[in-house]
Coordinates of C-alpha atoms and ligand atoms in Angstrom, one line a residue:
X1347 CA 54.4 29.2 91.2
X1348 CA 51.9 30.6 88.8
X1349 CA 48.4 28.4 87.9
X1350 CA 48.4 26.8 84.4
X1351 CA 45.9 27.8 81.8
X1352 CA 44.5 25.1 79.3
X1353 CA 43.3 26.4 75.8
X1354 CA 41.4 24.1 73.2
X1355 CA 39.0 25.0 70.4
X1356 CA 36.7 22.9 71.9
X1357 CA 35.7 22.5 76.2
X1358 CA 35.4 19.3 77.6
X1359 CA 31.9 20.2 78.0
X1360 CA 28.9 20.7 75.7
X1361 CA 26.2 23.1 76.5
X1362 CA 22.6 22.6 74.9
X1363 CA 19.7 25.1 75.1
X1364 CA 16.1 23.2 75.1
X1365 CA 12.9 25.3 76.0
X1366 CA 15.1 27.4 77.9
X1367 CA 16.8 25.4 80.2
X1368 CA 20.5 24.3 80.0
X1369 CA 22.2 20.8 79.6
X1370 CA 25.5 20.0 79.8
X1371 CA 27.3 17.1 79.1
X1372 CA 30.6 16.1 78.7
X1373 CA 32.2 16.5 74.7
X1374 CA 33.6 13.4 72.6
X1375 CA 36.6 13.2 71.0
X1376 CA 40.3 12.4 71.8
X1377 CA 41.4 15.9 73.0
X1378 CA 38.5 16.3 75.5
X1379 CA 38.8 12.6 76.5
X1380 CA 42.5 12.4 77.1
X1381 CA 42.7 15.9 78.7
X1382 CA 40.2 16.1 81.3
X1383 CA 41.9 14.0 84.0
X1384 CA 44.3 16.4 84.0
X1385 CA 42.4 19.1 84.2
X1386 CA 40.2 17.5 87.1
X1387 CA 43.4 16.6 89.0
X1388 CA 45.1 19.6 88.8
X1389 CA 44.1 23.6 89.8
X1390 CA 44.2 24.9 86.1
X1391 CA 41.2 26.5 84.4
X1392 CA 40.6 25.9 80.7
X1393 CA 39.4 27.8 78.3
X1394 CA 37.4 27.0 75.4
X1395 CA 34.3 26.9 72.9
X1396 CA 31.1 25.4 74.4
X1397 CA 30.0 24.1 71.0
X1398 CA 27.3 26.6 70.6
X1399 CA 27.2 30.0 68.3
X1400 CA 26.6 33.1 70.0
X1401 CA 23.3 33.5 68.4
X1402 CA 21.7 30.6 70.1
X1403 CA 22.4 31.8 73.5
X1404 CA 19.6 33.9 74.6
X1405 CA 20.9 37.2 76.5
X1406 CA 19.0 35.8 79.8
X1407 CA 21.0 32.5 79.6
X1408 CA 24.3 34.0 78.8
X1409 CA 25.1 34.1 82.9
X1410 CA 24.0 30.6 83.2
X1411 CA 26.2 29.8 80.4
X1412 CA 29.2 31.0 82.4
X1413 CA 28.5 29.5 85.3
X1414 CA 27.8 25.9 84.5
X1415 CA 31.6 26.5 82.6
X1416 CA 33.2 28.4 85.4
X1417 CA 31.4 24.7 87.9
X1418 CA 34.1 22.7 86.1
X1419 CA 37.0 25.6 85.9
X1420 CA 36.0 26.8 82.5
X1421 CA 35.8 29.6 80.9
X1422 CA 33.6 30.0 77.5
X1423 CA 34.5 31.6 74.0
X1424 CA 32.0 32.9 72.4
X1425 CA 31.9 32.1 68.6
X1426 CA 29.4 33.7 66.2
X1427 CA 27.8 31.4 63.8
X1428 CA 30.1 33.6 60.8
X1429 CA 32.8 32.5 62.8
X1430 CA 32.3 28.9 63.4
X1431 CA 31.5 28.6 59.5
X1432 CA 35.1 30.3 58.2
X1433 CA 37.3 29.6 61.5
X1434 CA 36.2 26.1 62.5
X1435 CA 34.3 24.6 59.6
X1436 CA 36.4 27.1 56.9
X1437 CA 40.3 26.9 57.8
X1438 CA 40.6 24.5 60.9
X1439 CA 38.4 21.4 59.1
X1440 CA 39.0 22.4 55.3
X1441 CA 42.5 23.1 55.2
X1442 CA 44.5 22.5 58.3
X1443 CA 43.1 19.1 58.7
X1444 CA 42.8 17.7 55.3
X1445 CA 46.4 18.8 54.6
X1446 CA 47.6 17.6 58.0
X1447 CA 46.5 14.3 57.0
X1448 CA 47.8 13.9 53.7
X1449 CA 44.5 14.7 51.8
X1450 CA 45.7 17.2 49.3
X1451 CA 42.5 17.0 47.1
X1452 CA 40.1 18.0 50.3
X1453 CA 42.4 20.8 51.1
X1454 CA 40.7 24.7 50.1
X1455 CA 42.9 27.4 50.5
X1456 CA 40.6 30.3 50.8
X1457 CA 42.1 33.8 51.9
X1458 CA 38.4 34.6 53.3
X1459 CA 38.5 31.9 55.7
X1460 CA 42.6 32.5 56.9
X1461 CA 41.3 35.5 57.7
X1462 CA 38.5 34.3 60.1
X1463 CA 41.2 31.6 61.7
X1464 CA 44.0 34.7 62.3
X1465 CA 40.3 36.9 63.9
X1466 CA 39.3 33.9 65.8
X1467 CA 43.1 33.5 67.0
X1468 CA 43.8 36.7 68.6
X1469 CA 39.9 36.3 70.7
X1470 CA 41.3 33.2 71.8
X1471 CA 44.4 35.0 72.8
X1472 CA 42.8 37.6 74.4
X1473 CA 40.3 35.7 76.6
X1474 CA 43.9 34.1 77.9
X1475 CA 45.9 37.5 78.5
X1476 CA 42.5 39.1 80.1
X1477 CA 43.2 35.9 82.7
X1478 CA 47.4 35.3 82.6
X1479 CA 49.6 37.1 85.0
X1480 CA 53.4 36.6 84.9
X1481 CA 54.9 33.2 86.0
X1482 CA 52.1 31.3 84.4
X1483 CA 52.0 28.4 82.6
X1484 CA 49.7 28.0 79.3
X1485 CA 49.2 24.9 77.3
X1486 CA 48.0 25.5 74.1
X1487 CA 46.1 22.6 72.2
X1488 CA 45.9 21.5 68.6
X1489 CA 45.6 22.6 65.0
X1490 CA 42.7 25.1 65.3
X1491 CA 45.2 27.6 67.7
X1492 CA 48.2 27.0 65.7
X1493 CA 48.8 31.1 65.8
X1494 CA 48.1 31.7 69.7
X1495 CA 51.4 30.6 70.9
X1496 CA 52.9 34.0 69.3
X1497 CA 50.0 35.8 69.7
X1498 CA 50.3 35.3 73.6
X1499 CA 54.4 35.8 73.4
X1500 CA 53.6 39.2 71.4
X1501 CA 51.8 40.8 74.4
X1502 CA 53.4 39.2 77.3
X1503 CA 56.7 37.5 77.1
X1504 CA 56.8 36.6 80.7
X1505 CA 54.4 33.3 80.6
X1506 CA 55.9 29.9 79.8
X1507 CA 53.9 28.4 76.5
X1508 CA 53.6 24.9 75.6
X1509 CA 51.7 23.8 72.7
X1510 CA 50.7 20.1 71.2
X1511 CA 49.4 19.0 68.0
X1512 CA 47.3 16.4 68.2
X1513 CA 46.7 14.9 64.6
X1514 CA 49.9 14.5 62.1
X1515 CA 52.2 16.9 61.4
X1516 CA 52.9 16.3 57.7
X1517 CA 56.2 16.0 55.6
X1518 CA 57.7 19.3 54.2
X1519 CA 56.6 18.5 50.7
X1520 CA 53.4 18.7 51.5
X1521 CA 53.2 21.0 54.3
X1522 CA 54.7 23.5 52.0
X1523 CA 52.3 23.8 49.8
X1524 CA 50.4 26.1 52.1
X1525 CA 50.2 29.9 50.8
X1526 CA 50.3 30.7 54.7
X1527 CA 53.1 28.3 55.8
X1528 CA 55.6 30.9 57.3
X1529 CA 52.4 32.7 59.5
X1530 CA 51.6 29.1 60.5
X1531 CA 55.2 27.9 61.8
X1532 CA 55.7 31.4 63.3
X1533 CA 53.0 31.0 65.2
X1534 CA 53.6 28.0 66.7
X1535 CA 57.2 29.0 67.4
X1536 CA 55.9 31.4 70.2
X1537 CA 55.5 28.5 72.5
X1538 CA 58.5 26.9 74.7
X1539 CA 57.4 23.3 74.1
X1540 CA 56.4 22.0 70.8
X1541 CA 54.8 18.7 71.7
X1542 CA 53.9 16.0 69.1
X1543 CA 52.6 12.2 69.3
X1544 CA 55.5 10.8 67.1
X1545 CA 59.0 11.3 66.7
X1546 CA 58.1 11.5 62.8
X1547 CA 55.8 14.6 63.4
X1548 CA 58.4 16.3 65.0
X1549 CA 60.9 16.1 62.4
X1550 CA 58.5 16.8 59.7
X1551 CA 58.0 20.1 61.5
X1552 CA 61.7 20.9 61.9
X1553 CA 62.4 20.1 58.9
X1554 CA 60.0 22.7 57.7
X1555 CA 61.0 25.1 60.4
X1556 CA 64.4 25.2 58.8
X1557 CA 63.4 25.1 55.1
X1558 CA 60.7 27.9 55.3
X1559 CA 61.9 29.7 58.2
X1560 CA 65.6 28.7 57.7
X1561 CA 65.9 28.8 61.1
X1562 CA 68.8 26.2 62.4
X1563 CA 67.8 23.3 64.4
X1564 CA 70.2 21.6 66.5
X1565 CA 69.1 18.3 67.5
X1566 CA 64.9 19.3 68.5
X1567 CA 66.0 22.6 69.2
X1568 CA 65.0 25.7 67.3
X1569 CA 67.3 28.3 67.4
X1570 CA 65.5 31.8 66.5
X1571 CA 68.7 34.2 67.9
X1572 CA 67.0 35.7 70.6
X1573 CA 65.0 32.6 72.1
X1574 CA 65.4 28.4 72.1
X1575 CA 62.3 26.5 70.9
X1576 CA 62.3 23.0 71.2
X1577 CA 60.3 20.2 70.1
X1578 CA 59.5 16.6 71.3
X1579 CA 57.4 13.5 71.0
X1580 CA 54.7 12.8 73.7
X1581 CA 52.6 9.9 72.9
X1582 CA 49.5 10.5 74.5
X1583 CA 48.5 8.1 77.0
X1584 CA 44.7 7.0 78.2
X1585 CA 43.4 7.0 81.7
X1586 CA 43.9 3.5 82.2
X1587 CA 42.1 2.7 85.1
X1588 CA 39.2 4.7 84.0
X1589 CA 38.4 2.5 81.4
X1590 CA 40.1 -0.7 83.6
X1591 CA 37.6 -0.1 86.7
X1592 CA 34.6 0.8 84.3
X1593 CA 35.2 -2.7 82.1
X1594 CA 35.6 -4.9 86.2
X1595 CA 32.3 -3.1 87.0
X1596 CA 30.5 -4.1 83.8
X1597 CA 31.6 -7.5 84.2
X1598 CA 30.7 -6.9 87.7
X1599 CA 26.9 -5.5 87.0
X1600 CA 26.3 -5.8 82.8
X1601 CA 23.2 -4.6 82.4
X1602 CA 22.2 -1.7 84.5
X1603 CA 20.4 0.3 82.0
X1604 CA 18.3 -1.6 79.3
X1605 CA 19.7 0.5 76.3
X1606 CA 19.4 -0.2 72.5
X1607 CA 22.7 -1.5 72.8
X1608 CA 22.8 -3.3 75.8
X1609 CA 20.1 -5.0 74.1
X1610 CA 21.3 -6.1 71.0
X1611 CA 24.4 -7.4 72.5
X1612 CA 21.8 -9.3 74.7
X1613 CA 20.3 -10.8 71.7
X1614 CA 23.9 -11.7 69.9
X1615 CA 24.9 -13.7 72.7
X1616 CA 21.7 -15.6 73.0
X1617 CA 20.3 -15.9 69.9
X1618 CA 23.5 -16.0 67.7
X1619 CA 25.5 -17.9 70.3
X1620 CA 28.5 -15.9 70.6
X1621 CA 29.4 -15.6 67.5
X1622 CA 32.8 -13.3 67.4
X1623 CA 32.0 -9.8 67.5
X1624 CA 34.3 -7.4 65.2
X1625 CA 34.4 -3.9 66.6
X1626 CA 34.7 -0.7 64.6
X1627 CA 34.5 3.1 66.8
X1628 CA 35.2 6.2 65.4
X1629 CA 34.0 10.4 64.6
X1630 CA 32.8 9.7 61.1
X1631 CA 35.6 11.1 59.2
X1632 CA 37.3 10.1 56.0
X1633 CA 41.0 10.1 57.4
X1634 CA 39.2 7.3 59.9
X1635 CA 39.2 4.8 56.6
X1636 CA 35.6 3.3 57.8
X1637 CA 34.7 2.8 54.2
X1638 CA 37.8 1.1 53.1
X1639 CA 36.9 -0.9 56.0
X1640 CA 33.4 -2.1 55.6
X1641 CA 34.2 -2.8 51.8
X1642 CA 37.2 -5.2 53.4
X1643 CA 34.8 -6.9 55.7
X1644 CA 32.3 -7.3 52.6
X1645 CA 35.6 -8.9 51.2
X1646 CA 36.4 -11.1 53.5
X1647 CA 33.0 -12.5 53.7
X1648 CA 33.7 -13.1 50.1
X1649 CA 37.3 -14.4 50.4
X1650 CA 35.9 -16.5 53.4
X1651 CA 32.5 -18.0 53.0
X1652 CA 32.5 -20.2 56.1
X1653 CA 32.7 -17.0 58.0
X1654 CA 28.9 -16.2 56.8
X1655 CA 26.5 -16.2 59.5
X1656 CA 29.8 -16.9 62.1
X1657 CA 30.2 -13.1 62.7
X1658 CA 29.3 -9.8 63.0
X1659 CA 30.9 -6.3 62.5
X1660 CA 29.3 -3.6 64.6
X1661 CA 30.0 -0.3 63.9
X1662 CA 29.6 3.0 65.8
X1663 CA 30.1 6.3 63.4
X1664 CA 30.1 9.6 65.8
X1665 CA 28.6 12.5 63.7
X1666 CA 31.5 15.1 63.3
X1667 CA 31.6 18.2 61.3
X1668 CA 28.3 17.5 59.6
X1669 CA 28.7 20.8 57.9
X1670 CA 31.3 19.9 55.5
X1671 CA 30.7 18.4 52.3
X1672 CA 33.6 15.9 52.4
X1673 CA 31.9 14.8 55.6
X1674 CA 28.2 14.5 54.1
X1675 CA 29.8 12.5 50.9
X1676 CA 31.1 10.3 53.5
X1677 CA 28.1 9.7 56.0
X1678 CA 26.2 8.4 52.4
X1679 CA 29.0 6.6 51.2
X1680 CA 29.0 4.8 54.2
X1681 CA 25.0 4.2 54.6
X1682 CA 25.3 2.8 51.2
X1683 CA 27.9 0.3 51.6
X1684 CA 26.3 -0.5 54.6
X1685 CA 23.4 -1.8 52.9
X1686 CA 24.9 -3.3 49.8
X1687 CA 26.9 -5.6 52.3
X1688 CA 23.9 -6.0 54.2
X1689 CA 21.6 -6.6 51.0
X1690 CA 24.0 -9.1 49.7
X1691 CA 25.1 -11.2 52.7
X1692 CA 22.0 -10.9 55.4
X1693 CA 20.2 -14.3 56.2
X1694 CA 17.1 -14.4 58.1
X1695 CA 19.0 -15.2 61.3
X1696 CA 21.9 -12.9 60.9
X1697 CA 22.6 -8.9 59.6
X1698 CA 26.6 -9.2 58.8
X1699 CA 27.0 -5.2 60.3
X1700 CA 25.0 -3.7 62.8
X1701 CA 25.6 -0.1 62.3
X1702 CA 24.8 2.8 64.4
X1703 CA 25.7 6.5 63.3
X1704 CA 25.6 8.7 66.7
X1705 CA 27.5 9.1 69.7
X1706 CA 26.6 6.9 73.0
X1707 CA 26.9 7.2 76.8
X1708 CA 30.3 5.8 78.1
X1709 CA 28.8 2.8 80.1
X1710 CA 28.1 1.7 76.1
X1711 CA 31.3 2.4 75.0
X1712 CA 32.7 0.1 78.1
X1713 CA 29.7 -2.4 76.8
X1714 CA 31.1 -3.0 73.4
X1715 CA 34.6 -2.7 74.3
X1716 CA 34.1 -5.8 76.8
X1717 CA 31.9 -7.6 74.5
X1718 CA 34.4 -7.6 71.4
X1719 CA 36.7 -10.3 70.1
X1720 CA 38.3 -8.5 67.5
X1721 CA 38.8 -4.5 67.0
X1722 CA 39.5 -3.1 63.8
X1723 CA 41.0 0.2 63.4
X1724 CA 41.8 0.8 60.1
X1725 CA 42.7 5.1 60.2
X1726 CA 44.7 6.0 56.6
X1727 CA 45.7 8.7 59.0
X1728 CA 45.9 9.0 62.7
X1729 CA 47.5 11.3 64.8
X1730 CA 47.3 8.3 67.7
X1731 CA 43.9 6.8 68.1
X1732 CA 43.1 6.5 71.7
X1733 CA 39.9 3.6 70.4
X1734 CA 43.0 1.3 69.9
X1735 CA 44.3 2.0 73.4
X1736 CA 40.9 2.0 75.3
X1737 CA 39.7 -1.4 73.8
X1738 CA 43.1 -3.0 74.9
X1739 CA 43.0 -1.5 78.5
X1740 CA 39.5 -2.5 78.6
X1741 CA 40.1 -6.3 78.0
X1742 CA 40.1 -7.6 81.9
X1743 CA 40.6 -11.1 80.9
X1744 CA 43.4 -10.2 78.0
X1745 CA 41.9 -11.8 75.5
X1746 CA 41.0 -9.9 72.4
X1747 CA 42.7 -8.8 69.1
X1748 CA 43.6 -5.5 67.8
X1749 CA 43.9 -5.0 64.0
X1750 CA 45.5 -1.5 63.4
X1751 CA 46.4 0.5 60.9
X1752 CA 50.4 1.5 60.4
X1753 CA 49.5 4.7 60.0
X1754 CA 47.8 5.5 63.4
X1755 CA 50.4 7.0 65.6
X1756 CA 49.1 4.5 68.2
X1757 CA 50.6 1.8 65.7
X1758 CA 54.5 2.9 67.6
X1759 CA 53.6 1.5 70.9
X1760 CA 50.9 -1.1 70.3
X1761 CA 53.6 -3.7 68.2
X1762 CA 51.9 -6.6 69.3
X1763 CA 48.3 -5.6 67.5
X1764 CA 48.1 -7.4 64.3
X1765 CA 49.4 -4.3 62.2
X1766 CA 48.0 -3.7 58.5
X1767 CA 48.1 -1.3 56.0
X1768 CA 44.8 0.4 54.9
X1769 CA 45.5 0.1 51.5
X1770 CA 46.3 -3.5 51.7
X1771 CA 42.9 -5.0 51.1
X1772 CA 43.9 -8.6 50.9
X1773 CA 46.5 -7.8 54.4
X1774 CA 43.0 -6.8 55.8
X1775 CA 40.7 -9.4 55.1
X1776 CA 43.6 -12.3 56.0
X1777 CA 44.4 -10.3 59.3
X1778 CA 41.0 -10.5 60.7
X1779 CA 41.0 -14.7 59.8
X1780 CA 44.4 -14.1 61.8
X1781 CA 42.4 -12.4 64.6
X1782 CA 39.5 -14.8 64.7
X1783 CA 41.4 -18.1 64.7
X1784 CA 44.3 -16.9 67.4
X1785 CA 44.7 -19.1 70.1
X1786 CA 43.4 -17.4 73.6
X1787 CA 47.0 -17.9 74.7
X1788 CA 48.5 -15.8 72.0
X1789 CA 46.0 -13.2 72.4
X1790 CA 46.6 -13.0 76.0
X1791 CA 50.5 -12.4 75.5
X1792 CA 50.0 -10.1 73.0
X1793 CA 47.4 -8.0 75.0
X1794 CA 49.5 -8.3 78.8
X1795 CA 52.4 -6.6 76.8
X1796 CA 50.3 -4.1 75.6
X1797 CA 48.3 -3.4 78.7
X1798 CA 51.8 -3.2 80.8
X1799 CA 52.6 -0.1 78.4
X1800 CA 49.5 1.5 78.5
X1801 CA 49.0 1.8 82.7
X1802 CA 52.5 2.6 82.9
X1803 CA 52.4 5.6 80.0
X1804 CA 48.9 6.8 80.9
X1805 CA 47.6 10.1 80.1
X1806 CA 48.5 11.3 83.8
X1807 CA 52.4 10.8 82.6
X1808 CA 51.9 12.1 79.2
X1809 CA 50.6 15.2 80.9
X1810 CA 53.3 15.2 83.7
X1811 CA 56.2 14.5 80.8
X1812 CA 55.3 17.0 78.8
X1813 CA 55.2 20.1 81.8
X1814 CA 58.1 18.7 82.6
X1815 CA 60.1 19.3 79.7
X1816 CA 58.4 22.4 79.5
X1817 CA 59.7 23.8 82.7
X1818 CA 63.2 22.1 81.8
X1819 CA 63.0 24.9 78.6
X1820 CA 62.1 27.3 80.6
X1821 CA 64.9 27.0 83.1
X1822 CA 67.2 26.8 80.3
X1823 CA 66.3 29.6 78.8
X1824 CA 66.5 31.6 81.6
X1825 CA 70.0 30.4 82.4
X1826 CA 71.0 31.4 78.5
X1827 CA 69.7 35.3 79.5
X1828 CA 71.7 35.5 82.8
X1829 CA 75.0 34.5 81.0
Ligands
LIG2111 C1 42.2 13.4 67.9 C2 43.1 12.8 66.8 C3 44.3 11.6 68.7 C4 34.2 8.0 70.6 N1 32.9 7.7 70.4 C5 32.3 7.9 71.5 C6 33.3 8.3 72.5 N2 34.4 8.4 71.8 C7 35.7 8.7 72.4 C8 36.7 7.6 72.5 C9 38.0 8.3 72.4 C10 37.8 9.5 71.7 O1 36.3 9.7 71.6 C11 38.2 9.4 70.2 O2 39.6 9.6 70.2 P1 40.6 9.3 69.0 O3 42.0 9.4 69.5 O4 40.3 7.9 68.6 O5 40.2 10.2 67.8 P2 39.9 11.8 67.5 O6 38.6 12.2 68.1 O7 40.1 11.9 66.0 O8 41.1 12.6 68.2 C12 43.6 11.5 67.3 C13 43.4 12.4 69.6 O9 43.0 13.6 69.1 C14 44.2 12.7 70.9 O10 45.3 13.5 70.7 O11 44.5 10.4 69.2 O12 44.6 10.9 66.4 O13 42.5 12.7 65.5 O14 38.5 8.6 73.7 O15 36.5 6.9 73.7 N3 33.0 8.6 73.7 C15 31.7 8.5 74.1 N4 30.7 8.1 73.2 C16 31.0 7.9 71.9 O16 30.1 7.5 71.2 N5 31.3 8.7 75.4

């Protein structure tokens, strides 16, 4: 049996260069998050971009560089900073995942920067066929290597390829508005597997598969002639006792480390008595709806007076992408509605949202997790949202509420969250009353359900699932080219 090869835009590290010396620490973000048990249980090596350009690695670090990667299986691609602007900032964040989510007027379709994301492609391809020998496996991940699965098939059609998408997949009206559509699908068709977190996604993409491509699909399967593609739906999962064990020992041991946070959750449960605490985590991006969602707390402080002074949202905004405009708009939109709420409703004894725009340590994330009533996820789009999942697994005592949007894909398996839609202000502001006035009994039920689902589908399964059905297609198709 051959070894497996992961490949991501992004490792599950991050390097950083101070004074010459290097740091590294692990990368946020769903991908690297939900991936990297695998990867540490397993014998596969991963291949990826460290997170910094080419130009800010010094020649005498550049060994270093590779071997901190190569300490944790890795293997480093290096980007320019030309590239990062036009492949990752240009195509990947500007096109691909505005239109992926349904935000048509964010979307740029610049032939300069498809040009960069088909360059950056094929050097992601080759640092995998410099490495792949026949019988491998590779797993190809997300909407930045959308080509690569035909790129690797092109020069050596004796690997198996699996590739998932982690954010939406979009409807065919919509996805076909893309001047590069057919490169885009074809690409993708070079894999085995097509794996995506709903059963929606998946038919959006047939469906375009067999109106662009005209391809016929029987049932998930792609039938290009020569070859069988299929497609399926693989919720991704969390590692469940991960964040199970970490929330037991926090309860076990709170406050090792006297951090900013640990600190002001100190304060709210001394000085403001333990007032509910509403939770809000997320990268700071606009498909996250954080702005709809402070302007709905502001709202509900409004439609609900005798709430002033009873609670307090606190909100964690990772940077992401800072280089793109839509994203800059955002971060200010956000600091301003921030303080408007803040101006309008603060008292000297309370501040109605305690926000906090960069990313923390883990042992934080456990910190707020545990010390939250109510979570509110309000995504307008979501591929899944692994917050949702991690703030349920994370509630040892099963009480707790979950307000989440419809349209994160996590929405399919968490039906007993109190589910909203982003839009629907007034749905908002009446779910979080909901949320803070449930009996502990009723949150309890709702959270054991929910809890059940998540240790039993964890990320382990997801992962095991999905190379299973990829082997399946592989067998198949080698059974269709003996007949
Ligand atoms: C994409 C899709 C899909 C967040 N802040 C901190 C931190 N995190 C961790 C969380 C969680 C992860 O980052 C975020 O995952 P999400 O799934 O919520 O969102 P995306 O980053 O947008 O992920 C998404 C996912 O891929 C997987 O397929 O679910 O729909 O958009 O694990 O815990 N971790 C630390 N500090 C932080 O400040 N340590």
């Amino acid at each position: 049996m051959g070894k497996t090869i992961i490949i991501s835009n992004r490792l599950p590290l991050q390097i950083h260069i101070s004074e010459n010396d290097l740091e590294v620490s692990p990368s946020v973000g769903g991908l690297a998050t939900g991936l990297k048990s695998f990867h540490q249980e397993g014998d596969s090596i991963w291949i990826g971009w460290t997170g910094l350009a080419a130009e800010e690695i010094p020649d005498e670090l550049e060994p270093q560089v590779a071997e901190k990667a190569k300490e944790q299986r890795c293997v480093a691609v290096s980007l320019t900073t030309e590239e990062i602007e036009k492949f990752y900032y240009g195509f990947s964040n500007r096109t691909i995942w505005p239109l992926f989510h349904y935000f048509m007027e964010y979307t740029e379709f610049d032939p300069e920067h498809w040009e960069a994301y088909k360059q950056v492609n094929q050097k992601y391809a080759d640092a995998v066929l410099e490495r792949v020998e026949d019988g491998d496996t590779i797993w190809v991940h997300d909407y930045q290597l959308l080509l690569l699965p035909q790129m690797i098939r092109d020069k050596n059609p004796n690997v198996t390829i699996g590739f998932f998408n982690h954010i939406p997949f979009p409807s065919y009206e919509v996805f076909r508005t893309l001047p590069w559509r057919e490169e885009i699908l074809t690409g993708m068709l070079g894999a085995d597997l097509i794996g995506f977190h709903t059963y929606d996604y998946e038919r959006h993409f047939l469906r375009s598969v067999n109106r662009i491509l005209y391809y016929d699909i029987n049932f998930n399967a792609v039938n290009l002639g020569d070859r069988i593609v299929k497609a399926g739906s693989f919720p991704m999962g969390i590692d469940y006792n991960k964040f199970r064990n970490a929330a037991l020992e926090h309860q076990r041991q709170p406050s090792s480390e006297n951090t900013e946070i640990q600190k002001k959750l100190d304060y709210h449960k001394y000085v403001s008595r333990g007032t509910p605490l509403i939770l809000s985590i997320d990268r700071l991006d606009y498909t996250k709806g954080i702005a709809n969602r402070i302007r709905a707390y502001g709202y509900f402080l409004e439609k609900y007076p005798e709430y002033q002074e009873k609670v307090r949202l606190v909100m964690l905004a990772v940077p992401s992408r800072t280089n793109v405009p839509q994203y800059q708009l955002l971060k200010k939109e956000i600091d301003e509605l921030v303080g408007r709420i803040n101006g309008r409703f603060a008292t000297v004894n309370w501040t109605p949202i305690w926000y906090f725009y960069r990313s923390m340590p883990f042992d934080n994330l456990i910190d707020l997790y545990s010390a939250s009533d109510v979570a509110l996820i309000t995504p307008i789009r979501d591929g899944m949202n692994l917050v949702a999942k991690e703030y349920i697994a994370t509630r040892t005592d099963h009480t707790g509420v979950l307000i989440l949007s419809e349209m994160a894909g996590s929405a399919h398996e968490l039906n007993e969250a109190l589910l909203i839609n982003p839009n629907n202000f007034d749905q908002i502001v009446d779910s979080i009353k909901q949320a803070l006035e449930m009996s502990k009994e009723e949150q309890v039920r709702r959270n054991k359900v929910m809890q059940k689902r998540l240790k039993r589908y964890n990320v382990e399964k997801w992962a095991r699932e999905f190379m299973k059905s990829l082997k399946q297609t592989t067998i198949t198709r080698n059974e269709i080219k003996t007949l």
